[in-house]
Short mmCIF file of C-alpha atoms and ligand atoms in Angstrom, two decimals:
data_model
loop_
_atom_site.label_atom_id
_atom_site.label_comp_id
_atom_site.label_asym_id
_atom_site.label_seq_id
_atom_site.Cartn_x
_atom_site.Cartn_y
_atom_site.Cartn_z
CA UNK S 1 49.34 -87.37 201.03
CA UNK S 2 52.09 -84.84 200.92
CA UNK S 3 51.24 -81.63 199.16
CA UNK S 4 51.45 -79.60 196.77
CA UNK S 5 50.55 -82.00 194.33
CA UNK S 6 48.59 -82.28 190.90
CA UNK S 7 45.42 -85.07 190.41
CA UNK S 8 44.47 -85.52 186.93
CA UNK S 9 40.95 -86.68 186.78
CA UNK S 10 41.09 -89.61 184.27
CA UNK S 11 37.61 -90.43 184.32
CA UNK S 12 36.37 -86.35 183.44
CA UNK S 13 39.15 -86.50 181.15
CA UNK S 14 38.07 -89.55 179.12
CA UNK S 15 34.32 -88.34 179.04
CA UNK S 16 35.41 -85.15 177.64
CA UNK S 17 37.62 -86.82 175.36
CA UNK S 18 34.56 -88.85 174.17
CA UNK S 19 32.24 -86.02 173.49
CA UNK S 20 35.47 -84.47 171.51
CA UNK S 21 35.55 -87.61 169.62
CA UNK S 22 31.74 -87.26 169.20
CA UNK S 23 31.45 -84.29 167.72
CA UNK S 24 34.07 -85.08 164.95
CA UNK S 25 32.14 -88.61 164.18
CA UNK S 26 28.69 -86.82 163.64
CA UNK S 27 30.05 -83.60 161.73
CA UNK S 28 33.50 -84.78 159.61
CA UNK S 29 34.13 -88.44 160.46
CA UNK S 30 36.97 -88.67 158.50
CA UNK S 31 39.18 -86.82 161.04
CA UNK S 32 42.94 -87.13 162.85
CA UNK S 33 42.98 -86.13 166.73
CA UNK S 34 46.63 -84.94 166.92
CA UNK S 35 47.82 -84.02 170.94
CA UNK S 36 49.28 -80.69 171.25
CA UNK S 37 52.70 -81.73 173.41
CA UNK S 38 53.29 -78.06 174.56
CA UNK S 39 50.55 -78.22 176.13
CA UNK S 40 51.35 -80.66 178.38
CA UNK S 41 54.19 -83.12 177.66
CA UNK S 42 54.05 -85.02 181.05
CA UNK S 43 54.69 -88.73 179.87
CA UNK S 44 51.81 -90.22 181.25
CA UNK S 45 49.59 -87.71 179.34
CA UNK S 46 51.01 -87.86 176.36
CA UNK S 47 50.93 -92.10 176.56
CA UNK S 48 47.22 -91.32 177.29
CA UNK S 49 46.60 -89.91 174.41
CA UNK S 50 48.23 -92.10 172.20
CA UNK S 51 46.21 -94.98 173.63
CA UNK S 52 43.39 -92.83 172.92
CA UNK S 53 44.56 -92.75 169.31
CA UNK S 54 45.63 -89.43 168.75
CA UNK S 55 48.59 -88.78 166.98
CA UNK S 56 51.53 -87.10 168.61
CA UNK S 57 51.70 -82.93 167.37
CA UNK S 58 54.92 -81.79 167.66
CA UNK S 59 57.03 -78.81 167.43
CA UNK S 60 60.68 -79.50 167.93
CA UNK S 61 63.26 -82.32 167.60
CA UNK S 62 63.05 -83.20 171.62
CA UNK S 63 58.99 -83.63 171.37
CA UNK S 64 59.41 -85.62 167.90
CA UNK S 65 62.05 -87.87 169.75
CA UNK S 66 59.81 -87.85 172.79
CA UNK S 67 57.02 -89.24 171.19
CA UNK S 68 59.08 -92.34 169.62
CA UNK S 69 60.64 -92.76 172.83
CA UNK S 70 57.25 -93.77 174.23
CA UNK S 71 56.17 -95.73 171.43
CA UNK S 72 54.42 -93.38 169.31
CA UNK S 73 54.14 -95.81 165.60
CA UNK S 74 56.41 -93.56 163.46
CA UNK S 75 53.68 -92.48 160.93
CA UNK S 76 51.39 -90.82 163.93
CA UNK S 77 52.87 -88.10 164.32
CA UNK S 78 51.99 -84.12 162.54
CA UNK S 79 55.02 -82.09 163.14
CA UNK S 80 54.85 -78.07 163.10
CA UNK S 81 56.73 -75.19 163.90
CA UNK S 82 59.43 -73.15 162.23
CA UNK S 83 62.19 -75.18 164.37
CA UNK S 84 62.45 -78.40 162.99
CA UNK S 85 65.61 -79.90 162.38
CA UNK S 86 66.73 -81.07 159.08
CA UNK S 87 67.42 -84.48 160.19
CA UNK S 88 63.85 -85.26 161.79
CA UNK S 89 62.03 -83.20 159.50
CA UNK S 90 62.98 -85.39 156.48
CA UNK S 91 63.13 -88.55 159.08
CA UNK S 92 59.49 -87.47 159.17
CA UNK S 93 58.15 -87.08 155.84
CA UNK S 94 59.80 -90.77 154.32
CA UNK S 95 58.26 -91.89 157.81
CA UNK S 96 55.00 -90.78 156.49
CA UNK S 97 54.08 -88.11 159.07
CA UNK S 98 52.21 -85.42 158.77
CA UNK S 99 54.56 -82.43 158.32
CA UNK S 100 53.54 -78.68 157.70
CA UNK S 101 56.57 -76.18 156.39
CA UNK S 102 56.88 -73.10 158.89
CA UNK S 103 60.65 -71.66 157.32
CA UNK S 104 62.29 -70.85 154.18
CA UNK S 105 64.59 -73.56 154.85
CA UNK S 106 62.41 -76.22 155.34
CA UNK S 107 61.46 -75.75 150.73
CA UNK S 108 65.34 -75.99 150.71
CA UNK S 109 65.65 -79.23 152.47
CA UNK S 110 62.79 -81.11 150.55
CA UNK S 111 65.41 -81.32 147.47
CA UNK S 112 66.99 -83.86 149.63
CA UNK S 113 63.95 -86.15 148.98
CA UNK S 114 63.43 -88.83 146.39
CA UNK S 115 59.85 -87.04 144.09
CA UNK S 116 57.84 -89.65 145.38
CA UNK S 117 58.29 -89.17 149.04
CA UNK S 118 57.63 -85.08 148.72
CA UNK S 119 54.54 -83.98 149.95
CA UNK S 120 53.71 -81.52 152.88
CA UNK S 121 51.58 -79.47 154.23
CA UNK S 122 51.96 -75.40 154.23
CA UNK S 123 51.45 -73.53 157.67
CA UNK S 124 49.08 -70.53 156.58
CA UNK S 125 49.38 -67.21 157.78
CA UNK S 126 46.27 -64.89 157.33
CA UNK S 127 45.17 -61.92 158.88
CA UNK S 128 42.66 -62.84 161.61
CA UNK S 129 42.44 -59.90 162.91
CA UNK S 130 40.52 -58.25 160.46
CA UNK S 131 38.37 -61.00 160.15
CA UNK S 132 37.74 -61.41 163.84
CA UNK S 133 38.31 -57.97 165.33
CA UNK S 134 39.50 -57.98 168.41
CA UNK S 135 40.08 -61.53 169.17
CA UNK S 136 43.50 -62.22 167.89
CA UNK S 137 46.49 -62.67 169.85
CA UNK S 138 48.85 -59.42 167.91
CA UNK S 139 46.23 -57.11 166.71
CA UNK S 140 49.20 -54.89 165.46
CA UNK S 141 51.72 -56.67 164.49
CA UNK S 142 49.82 -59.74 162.97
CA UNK S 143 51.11 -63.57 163.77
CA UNK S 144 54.48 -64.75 162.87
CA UNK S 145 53.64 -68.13 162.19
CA UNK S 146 53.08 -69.87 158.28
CA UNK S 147 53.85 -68.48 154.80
CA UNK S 148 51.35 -64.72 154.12
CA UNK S 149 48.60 -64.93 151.89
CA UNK S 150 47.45 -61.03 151.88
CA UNK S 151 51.29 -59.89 150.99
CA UNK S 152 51.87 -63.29 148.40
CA UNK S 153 54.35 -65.06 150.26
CA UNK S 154 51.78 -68.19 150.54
CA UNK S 155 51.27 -67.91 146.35
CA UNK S 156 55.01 -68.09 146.13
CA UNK S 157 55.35 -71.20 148.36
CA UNK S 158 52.27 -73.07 146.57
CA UNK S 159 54.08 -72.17 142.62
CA UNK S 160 58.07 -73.23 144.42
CA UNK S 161 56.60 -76.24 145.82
CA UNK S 162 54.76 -77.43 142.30
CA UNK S 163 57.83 -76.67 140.65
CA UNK S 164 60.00 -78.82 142.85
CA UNK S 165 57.48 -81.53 142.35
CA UNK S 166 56.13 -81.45 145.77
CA UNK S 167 52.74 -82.22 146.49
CA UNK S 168 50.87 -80.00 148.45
CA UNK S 169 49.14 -82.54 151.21
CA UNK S 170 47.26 -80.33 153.18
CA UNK S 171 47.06 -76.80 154.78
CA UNK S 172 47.72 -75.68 158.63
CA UNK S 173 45.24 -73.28 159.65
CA UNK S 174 45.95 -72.88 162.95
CA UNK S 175 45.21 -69.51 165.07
CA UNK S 176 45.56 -69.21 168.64
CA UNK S 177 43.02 -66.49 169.89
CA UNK S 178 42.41 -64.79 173.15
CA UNK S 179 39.21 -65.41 172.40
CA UNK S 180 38.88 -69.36 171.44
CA UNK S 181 35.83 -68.34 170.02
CA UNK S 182 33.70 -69.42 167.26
CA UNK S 183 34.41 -67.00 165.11
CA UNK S 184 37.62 -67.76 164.89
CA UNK S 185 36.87 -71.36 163.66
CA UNK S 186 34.42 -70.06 161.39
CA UNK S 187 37.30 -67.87 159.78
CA UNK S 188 39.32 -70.54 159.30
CA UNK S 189 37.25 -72.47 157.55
CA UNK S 190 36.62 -69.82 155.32
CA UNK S 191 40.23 -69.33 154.69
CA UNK S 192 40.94 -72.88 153.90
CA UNK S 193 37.77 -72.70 150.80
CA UNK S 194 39.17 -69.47 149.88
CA UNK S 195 42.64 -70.85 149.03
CA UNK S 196 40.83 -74.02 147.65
CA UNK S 197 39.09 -72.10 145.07
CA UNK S 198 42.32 -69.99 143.84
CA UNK S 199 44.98 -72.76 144.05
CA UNK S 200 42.75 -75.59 143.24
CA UNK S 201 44.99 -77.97 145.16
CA UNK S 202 43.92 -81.90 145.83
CA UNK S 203 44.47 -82.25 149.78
CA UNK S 204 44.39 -84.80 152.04
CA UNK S 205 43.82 -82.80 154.86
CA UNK S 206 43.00 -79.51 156.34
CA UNK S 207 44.43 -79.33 159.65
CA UNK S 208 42.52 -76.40 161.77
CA UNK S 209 44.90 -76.63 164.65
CA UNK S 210 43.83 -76.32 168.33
CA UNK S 211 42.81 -73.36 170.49
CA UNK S 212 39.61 -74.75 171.42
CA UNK S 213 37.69 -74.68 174.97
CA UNK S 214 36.62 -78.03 176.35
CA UNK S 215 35.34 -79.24 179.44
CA UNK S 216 33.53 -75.66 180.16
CA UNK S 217 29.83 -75.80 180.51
CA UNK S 218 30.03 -71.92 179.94
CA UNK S 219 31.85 -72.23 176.49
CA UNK S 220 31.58 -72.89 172.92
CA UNK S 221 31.10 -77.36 173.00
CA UNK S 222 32.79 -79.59 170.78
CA UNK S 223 30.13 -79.98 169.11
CA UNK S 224 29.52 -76.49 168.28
CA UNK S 225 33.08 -76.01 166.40
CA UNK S 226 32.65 -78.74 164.69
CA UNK S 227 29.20 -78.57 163.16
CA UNK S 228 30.20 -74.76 161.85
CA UNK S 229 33.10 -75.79 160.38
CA UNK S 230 32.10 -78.45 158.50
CA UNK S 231 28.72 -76.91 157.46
CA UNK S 232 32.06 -74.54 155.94
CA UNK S 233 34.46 -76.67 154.83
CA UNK S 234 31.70 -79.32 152.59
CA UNK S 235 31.26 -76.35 150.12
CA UNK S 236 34.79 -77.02 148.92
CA UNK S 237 35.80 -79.93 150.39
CA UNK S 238 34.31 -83.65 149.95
CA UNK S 239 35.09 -85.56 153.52
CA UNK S 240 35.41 -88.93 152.03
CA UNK S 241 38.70 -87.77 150.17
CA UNK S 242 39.68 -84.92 152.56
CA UNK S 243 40.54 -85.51 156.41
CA UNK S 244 39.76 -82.40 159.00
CA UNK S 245 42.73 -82.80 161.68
CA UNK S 246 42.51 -80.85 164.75
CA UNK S 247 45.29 -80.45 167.13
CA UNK S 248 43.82 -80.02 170.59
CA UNK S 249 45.65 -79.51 173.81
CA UNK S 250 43.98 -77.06 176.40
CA UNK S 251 40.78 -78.35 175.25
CA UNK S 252 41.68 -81.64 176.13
CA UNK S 253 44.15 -81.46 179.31
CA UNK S 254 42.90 -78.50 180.81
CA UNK S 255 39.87 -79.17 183.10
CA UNK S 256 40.60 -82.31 184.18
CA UNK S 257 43.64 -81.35 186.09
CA UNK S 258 43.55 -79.96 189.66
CA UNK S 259 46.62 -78.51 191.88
CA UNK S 260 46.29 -79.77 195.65
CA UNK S 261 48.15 -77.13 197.96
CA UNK S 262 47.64 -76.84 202.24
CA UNK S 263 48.33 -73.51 204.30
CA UNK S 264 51.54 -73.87 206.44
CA UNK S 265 51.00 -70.41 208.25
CA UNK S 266 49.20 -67.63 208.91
CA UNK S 267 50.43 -64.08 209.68
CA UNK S 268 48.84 -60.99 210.22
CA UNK S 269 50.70 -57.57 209.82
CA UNK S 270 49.61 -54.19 210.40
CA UNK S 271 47.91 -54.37 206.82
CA UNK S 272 47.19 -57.53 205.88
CA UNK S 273 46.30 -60.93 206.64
CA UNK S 274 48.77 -63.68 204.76
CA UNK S 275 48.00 -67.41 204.95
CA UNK S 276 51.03 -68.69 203.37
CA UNK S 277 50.69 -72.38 201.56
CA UNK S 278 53.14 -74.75 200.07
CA UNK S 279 51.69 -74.32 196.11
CA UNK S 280 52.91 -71.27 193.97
CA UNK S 281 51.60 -69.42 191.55
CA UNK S 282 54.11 -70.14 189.11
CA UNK S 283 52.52 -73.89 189.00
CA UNK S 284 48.76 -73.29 188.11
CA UNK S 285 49.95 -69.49 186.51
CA UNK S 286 54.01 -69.34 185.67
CA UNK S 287 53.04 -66.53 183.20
CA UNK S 288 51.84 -65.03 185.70
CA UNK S 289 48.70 -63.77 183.63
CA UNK S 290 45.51 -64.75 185.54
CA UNK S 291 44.20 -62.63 188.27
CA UNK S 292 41.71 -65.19 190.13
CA UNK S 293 41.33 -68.97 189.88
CA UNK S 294 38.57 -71.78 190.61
CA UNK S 295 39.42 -72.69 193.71
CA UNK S 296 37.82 -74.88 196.68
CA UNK S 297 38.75 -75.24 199.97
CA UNK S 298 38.90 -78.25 202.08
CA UNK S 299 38.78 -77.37 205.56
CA UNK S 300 39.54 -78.38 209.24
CA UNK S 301 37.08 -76.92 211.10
CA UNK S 302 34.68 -73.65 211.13
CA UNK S 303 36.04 -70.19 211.47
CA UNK S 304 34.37 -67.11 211.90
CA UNK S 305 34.41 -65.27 208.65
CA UNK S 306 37.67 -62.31 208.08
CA UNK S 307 36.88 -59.50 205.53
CA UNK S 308 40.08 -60.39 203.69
CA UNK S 309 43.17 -62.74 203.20
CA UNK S 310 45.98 -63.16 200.98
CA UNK S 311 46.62 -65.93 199.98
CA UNK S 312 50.12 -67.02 199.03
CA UNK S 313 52.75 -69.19 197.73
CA UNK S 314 55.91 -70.80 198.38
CA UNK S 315 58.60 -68.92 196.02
CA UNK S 316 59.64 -65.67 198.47
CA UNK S 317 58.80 -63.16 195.61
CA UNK S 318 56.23 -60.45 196.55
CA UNK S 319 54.13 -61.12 193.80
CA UNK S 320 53.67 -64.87 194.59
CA UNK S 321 50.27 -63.83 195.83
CA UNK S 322 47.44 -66.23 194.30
CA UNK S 323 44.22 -64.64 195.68
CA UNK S 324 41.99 -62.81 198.02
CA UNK S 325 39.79 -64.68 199.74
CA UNK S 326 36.98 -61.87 200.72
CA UNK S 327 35.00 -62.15 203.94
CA UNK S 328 35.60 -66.01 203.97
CA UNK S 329 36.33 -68.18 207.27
CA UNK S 330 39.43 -67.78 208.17
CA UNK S 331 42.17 -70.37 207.30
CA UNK S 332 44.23 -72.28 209.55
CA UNK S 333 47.19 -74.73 209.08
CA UNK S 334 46.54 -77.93 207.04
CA UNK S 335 43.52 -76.01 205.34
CA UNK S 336 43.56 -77.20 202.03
CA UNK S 337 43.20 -75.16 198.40
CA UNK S 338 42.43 -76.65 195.77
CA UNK S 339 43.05 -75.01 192.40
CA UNK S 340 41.09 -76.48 189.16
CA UNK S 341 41.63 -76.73 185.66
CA UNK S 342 45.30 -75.93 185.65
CA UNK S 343 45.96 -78.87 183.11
CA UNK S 344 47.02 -76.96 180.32
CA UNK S 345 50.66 -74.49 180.37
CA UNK S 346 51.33 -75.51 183.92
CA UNK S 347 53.43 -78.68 184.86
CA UNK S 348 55.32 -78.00 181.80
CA UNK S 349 55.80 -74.06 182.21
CA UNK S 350 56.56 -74.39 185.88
CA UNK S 351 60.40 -73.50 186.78
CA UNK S 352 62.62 -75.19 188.91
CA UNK S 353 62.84 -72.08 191.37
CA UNK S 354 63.48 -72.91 195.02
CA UNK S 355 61.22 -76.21 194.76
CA UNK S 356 61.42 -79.01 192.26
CA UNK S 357 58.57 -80.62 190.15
CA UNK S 358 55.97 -81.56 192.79
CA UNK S 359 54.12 -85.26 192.73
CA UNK S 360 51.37 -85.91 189.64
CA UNK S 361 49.10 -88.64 190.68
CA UNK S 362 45.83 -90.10 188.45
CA UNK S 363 42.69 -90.73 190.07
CA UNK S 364 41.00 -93.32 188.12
CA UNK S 365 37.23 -94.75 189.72
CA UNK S 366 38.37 -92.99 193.30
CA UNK S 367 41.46 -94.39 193.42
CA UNK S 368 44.80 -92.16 193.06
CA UNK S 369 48.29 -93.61 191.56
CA UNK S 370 51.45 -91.90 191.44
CA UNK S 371 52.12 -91.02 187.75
CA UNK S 372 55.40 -88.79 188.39
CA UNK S 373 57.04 -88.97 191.42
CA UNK S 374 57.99 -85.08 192.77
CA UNK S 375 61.64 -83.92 192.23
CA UNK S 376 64.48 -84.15 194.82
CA UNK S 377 67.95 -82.73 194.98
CA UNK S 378 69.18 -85.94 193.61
CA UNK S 379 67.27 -85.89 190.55
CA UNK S 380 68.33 -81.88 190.24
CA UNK S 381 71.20 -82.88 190.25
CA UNK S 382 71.67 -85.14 187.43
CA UNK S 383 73.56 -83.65 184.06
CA UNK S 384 75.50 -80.91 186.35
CA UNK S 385 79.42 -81.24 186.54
CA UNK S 386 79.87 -79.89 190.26
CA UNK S 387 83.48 -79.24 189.07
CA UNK S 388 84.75 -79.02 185.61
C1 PLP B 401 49.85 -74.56 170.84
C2 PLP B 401 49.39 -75.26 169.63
C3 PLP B 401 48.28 -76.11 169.67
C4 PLP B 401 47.43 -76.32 170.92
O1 PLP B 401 46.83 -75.15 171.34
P1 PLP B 401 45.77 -75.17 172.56
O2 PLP B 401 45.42 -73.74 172.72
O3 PLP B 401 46.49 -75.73 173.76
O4 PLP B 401 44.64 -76.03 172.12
C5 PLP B 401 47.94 -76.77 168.50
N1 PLP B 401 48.64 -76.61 167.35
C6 PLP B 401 49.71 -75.79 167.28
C7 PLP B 401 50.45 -75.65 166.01
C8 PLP B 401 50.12 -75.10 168.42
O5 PLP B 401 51.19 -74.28 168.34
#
């Protein structure tokens, strides 16, 4: 098979998925699954999970039309972000969707709304920092997402809200960490019954967002989040009446995805060793924030061992370096690399620089199947006026 290419492992993927689904049934079994599309939008993923009977999170106009193009029921969706558009954020509310305000502009537009169809949910902003030190994302400058509760923003939202006659549907917690501890989670829930005791508000769902690990042996388990939250959240909340929604996506996506790659050359200079291969870094890393990777390699035949090699990518920048491989048998042409757990911020973060959008296949019981096929000219192509 013709690489680079990536192999998502349905069968790891749907185990993992079931101990997700576990966890939630034995701690809070009233509970909403909801797929984080940034995370990976690829359209057989995101069908996946809707057959798996999540509900579609979203956090622009193109995702929230993405998700009805592929059949998404119109009610199973949660949309977030500050960028909604007017027209699909109120499409989404008489649709019955679960829809969290992120802007200013989004208390304007719910005037536009008959009183019985106004109810939302308000994105919360909270400083996590100084509840988990050292694990947030902007230890100095705080996150820019939801309405603040230490400065009073949030208590000016909750009175504007019950003023317009909007009722306040549930609260969006979530916090993406560098840590994706359990702290973090723990925080949260603590949050959420802090604001329950001083608004007193009747929700039908706190939604803790994503920003879990899954799939790791060597991290926090499903079950694990969920059992501390809800031992949490049942001092304020009852979870017959209130639903916990989470909002997975590198949990979920990330392990089960691998990147297949071969070495086309190898070239030694008066410093180094390079073993050039037809992946990139900028489709298991286009951040370009890692500094190592699981890896295997898949070999031809058996080399004596080098001290080192660099191993590198297709793009013809300097930095498109993905490893050293340290006193390792040296590789030869059609070696292959395997990269692992490169699900998550990958196929849908990777440019279209010098390649295009390399084959996704799905390997179900051993068997692989062609789930996007990779990128030519012709499809690069399409949209562009060659002459205006
Ligand atoms: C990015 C995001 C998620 C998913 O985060 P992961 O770290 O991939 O689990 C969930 N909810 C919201 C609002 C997000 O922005």
């Amino acid at each position: 098979m013709k690489t680079p290419y990536y192999v998502i492992d349905q069968n790891e993927l749907d185990e993992n998925f079931q101990k997700l689904k576990l966890a939630l049934e034995t701690h809070w079994s009233n509970y909403i699954i909801g797929y984080s599309y940034k995370t990976n939008a690829l359209p057989w993923v995101i069908r996946h999970f809707d057959r798996l009977g999540c509900y579609a999170e979203v956090v622009s106009e193109e995702e929230y039309r993405l998700a009805q193009k592929i059949g998404v029921e119109p009610d199973k969706l949660i949309y977030n972000g500050p960028i909604k558009t007017k027209e699909t954020f109120l499409e989404a509310i008489r649709n019955g969707c679960v829809v969290n305000v992120d802007s200013h502009r989004e208390l304007d537009w719910l005037d536009e709304l008959p009183q019985e169809q106004r109810a939302v949910g308000i994105r919360v902003n909270f400083d996590i920092e100084k509840m988990c030190p050292g694990q947030s994302q902007c230890p100095e400058e705080g996150g820019r997402f939801g309405f603040c509760y230490e400065n009073g923003e949030f208590a000016r939202v909750v009175a504007l809200l019950r003023e317009k006659g909007v009722r306040i549907a549930g609260l969006h917690l979530h916090t993406s960490s560098k840590s994706r501890g359990l702290d973090i989670y723990r925080a949260i829930a603590q949050v959420a019954c802090r604001l329950q005791r001083e608004f007193r508000f009747k929700l039908d769902y706190i939604d803790v967002g994503g920003g879990f690990f899954g799939g790791l042996p060597t991290k926090p388990q499903f079950d694990e989040y969920m059992e501390l939250m809800a031992g949490i959240l049942t001092e304020e909340f009852d979870q017959r009446r209130t639903k916990l929604i989470i909002e997975p996506g590198m949990a979920v996506i990330g392990a089960p995805v691998q990147y297949v790659t071969t070495v086309i050359d190898v070239k030694d200079t008066q410093f180094s060793r390079f073993v050039v291969t037809d992946g990139s870094r900028t489709s298991i890393d286009p951040l370009m924030t890692k500094s190592s990777y699981f890896h295997t390699f898949q070999r031809q035949g058996s080399n004596p061992a080098v001290p080192k090699q660099i191993i590198c990518g297709y793009t013809c920048m300097e930095h498109d370096r993905l490893f050293v491989a340290k006193d390792e048998p040296a590789l030869q042409p059609g070696d292959q690399i395997i990269y692992h757990k490169v699900g998550a911020y990958t196929m849908c973060l990777t440019p279209l620089f010098i390649r295009y959008f390399p084959d996704v296949y799905v390997r179900r019981s051993g068997t692989l199947f062609n789930v996007r096929e990779a990128w030519t000219p012709e499809d690069y192509l399409t949209k562009s006026i060659l002459e205006e």
